[in-house]
mmCIF file of C-alpha atoms in Angstrom:
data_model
loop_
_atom_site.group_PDB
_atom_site.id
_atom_site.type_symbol
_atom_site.label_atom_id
_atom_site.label_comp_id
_atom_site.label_asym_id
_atom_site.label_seq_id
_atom_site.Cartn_x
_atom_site.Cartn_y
_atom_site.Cartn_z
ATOM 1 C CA UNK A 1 19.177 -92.637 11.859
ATOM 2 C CA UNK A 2 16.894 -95.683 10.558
ATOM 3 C CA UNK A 3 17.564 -98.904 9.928
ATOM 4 C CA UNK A 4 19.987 -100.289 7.025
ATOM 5 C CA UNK A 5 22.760 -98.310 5.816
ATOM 6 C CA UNK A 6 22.429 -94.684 6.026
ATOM 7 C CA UNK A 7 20.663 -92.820 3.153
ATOM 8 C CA UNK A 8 21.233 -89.316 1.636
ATOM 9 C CA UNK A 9 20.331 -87.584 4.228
ATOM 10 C CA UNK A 10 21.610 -89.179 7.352
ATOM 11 C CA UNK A 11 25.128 -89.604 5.790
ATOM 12 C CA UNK A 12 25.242 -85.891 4.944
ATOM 13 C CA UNK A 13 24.074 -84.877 8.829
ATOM 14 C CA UNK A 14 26.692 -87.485 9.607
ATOM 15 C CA UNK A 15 29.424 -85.497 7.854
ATOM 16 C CA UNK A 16 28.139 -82.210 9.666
ATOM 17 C CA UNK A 17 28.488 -83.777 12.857
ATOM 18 C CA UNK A 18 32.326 -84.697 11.986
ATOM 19 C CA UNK A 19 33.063 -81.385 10.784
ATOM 20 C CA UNK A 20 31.855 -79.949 14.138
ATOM 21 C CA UNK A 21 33.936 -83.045 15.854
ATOM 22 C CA UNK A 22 37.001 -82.307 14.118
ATOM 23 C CA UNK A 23 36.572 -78.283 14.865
ATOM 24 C CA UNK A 24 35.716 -78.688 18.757
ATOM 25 C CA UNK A 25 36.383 -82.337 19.517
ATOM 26 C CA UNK A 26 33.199 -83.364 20.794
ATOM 27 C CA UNK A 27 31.790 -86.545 20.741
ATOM 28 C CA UNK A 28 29.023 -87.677 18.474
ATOM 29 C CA UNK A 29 25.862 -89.353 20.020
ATOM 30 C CA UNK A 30 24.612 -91.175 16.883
ATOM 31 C CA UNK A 31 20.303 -92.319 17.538
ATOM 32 C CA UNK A 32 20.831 -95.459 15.822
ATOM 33 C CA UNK A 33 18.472 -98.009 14.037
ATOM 34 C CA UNK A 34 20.407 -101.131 13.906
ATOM 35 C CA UNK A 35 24.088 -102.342 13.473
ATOM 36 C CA UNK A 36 23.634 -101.766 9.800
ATOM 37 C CA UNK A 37 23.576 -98.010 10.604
ATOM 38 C CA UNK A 38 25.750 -98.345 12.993
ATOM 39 C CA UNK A 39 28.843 -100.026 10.500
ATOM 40 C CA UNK A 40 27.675 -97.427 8.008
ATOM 41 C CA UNK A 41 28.229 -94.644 10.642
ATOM 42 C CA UNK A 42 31.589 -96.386 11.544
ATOM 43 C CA UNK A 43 32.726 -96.632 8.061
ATOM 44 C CA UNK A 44 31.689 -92.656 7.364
ATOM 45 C CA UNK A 45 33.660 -91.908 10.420
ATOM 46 C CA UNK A 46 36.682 -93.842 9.289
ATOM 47 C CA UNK A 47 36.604 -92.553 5.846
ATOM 48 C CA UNK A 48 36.650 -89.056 7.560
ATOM 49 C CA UNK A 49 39.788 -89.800 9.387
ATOM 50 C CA UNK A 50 37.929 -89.483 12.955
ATOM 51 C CA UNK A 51 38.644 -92.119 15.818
ATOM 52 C CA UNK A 52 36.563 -94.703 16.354
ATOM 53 C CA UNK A 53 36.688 -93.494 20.248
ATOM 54 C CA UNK A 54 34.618 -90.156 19.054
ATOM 55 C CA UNK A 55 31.574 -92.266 18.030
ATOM 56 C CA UNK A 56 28.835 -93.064 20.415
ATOM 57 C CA UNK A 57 26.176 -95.727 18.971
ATOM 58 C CA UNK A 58 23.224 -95.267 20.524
ATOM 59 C CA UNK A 59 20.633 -98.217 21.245
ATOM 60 C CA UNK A 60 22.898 -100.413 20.414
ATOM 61 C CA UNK A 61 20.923 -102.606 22.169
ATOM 62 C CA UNK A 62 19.050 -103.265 19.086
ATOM 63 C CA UNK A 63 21.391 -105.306 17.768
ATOM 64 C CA UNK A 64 23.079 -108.744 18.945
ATOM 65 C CA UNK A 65 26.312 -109.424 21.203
ATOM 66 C CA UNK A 66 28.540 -110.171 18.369
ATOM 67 C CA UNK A 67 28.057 -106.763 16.182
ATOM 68 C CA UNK A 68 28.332 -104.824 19.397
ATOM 69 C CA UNK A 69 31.399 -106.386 20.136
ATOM 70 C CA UNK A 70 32.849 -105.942 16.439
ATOM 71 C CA UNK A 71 32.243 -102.601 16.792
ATOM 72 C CA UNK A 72 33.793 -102.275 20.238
ATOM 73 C CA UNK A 73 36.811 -104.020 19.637
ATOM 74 C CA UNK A 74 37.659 -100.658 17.281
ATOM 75 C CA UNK A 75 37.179 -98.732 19.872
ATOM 76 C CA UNK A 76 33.128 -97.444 19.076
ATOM 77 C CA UNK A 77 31.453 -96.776 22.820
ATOM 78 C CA UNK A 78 28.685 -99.034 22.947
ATOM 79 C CA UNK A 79 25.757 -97.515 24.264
ATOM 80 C CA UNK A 80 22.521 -99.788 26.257
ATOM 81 C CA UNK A 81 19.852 -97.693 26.246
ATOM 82 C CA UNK A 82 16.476 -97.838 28.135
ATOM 83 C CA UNK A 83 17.371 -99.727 30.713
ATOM 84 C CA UNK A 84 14.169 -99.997 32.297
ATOM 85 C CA UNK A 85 12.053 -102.177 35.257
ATOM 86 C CA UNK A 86 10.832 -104.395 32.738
ATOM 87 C CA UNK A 87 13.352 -105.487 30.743
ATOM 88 C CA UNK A 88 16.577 -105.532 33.435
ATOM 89 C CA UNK A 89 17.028 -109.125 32.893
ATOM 90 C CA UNK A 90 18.156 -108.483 29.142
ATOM 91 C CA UNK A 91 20.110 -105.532 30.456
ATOM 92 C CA UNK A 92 22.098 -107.781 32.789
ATOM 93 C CA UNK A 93 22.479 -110.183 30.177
ATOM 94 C CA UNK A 94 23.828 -107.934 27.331
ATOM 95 C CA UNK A 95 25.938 -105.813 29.959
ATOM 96 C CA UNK A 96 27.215 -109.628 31.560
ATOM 97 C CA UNK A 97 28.366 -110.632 28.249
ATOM 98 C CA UNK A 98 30.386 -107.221 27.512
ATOM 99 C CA UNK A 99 32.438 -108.112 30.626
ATOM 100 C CA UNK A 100 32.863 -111.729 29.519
ATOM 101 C CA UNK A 101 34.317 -109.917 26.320
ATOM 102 C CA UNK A 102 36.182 -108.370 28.004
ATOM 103 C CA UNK A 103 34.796 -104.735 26.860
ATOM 104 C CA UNK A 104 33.180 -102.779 29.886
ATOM 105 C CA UNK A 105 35.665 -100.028 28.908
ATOM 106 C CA UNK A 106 33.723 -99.575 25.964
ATOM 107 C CA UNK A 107 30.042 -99.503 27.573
ATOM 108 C CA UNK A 108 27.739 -96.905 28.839
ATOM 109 C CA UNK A 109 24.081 -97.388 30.162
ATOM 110 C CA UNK A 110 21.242 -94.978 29.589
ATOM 111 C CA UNK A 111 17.882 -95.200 31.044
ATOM 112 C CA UNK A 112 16.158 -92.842 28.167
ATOM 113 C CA UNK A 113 13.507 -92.728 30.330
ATOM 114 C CA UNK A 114 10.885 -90.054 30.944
ATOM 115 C CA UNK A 115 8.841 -89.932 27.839
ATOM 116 C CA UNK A 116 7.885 -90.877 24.405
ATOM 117 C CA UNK A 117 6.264 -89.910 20.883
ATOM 118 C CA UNK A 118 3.644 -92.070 19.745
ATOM 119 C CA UNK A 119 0.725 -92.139 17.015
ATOM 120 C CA UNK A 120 -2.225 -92.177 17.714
ATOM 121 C CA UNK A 121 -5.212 -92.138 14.938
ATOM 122 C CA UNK A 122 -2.378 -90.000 12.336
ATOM 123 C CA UNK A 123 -1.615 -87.672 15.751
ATOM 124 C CA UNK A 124 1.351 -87.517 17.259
ATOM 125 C CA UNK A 125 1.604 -87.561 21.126
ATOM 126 C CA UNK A 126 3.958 -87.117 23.811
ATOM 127 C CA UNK A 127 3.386 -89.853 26.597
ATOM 128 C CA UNK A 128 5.660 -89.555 29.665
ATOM 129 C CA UNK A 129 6.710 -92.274 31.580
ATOM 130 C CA UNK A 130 4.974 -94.875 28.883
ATOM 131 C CA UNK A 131 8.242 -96.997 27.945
ATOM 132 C CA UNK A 132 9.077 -99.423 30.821
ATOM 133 C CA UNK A 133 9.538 -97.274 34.074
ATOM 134 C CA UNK A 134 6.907 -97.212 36.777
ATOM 135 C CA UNK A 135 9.209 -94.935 38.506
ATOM 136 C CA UNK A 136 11.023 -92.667 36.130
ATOM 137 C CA UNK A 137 14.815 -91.958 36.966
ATOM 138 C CA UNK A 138 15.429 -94.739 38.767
ATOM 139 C CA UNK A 139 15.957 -98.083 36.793
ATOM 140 C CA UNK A 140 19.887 -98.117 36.925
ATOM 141 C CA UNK A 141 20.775 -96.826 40.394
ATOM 142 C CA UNK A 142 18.160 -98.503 42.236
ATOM 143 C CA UNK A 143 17.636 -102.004 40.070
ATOM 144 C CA UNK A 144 20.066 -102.685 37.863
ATOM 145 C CA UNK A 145 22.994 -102.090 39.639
ATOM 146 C CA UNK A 146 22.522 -103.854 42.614
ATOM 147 C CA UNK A 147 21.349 -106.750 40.530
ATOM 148 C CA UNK A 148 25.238 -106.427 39.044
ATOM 149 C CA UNK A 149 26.787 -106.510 42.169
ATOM 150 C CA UNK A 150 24.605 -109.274 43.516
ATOM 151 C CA UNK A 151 25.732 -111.612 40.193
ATOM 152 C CA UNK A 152 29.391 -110.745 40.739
ATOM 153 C CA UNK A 153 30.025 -107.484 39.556
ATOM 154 C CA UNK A 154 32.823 -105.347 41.637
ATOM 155 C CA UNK A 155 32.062 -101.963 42.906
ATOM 156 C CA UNK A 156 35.030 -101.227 40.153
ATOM 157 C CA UNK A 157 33.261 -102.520 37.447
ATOM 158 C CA UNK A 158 30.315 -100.649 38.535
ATOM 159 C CA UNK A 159 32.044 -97.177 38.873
ATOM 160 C CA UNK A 160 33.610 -98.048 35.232
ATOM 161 C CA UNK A 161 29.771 -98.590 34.085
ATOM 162 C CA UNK A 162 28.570 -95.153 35.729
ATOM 163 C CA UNK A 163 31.364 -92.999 36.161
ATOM 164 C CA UNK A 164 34.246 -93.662 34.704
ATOM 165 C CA UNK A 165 33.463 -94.513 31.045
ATOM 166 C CA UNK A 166 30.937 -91.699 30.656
ATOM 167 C CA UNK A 167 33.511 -89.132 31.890
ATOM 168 C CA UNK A 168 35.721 -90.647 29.273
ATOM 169 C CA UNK A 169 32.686 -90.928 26.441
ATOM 170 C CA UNK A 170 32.279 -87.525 26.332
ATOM 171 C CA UNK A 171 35.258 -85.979 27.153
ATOM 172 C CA UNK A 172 36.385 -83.521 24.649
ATOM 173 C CA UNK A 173 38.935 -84.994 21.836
ATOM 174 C CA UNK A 174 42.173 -83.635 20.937
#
């Protein structure tokens, strides 16, 4: 979804994707513009009767500490997405002040890395490897998480980050 609260549209593919949650228990991955979206989503989901725990927001590094950590504190999965060479600092940052939070159990990393659609002159392109990555694939394993463990992070907290919490993200619901 865009920005701002959800429109027409996005709130009715919203309540398709909780119809399919609530038939097979799966979790739903919500693309997300902002934390606007991402409160409307939440409040769509709640009015729906679905747990908080079956909503993944998406690039919700987009938005700032303090509305990731509202929306974590009711149990949303927080999702950091495109971690990449160029931006790990920020990465480290947003993922340092989760654990200060006290909220690693509610954050996954992505590197959504590989490729992107651009315009160019009203023609839309694919362009692989154009969004941060010199080295596709590699950005978490071989940057960003030694750069946690060097600042402090445990090889628990790490295995949370990359094993644990996505095995528990998408785990099918009962």
């Amino acid at each position: 979804v865009g920005d701002g609260p959800l429109d027409e549209i996005e709130a009715k593919l919203l309540r398709a994707a909780l119809l399919l949650h609530k038939k097979s228990g799966l979790s739903i991955a919500m693309h997300t513009g902002d934390a606007a979206a991402a409160n409307s989503e939440f409040e769509i989901l709640s009015s729906e009767g679905v747990r908080a725990s079956a909503m993944i927001w998406v690039h919700a590094q987009n938005a700032s500490h303090e509305e990731r950590e509202t929306l974590a504190k009711k149990g949303v999965w927080i999702s950091l997405d495109g971690v990449n060479e160029k931006g790990l600092a920020q990465y480290k940052e947003m993922i340092g002040k989760m654990k200060e939070s006290g909220l690693l159990s509610h954050l996954l990393i992505s590197q959504d890395d590989g490729w992107m659609v651009e315009e160019k002159n009203g023609a839309i392109q694919l362009e692989t490897y154009k969004n941060g990555n010199i080295t596709p694939y590699n950005s978490i394993l071989d940057l960003l998480l030694p750069q946690l463990l060097r600042s402090g992070f445990t090889q628990k907290e790490i295995d949370q980050l990359v094993i644990e919490n996505p095995i528990k993200a998408y785990a099918i619901q009962e």
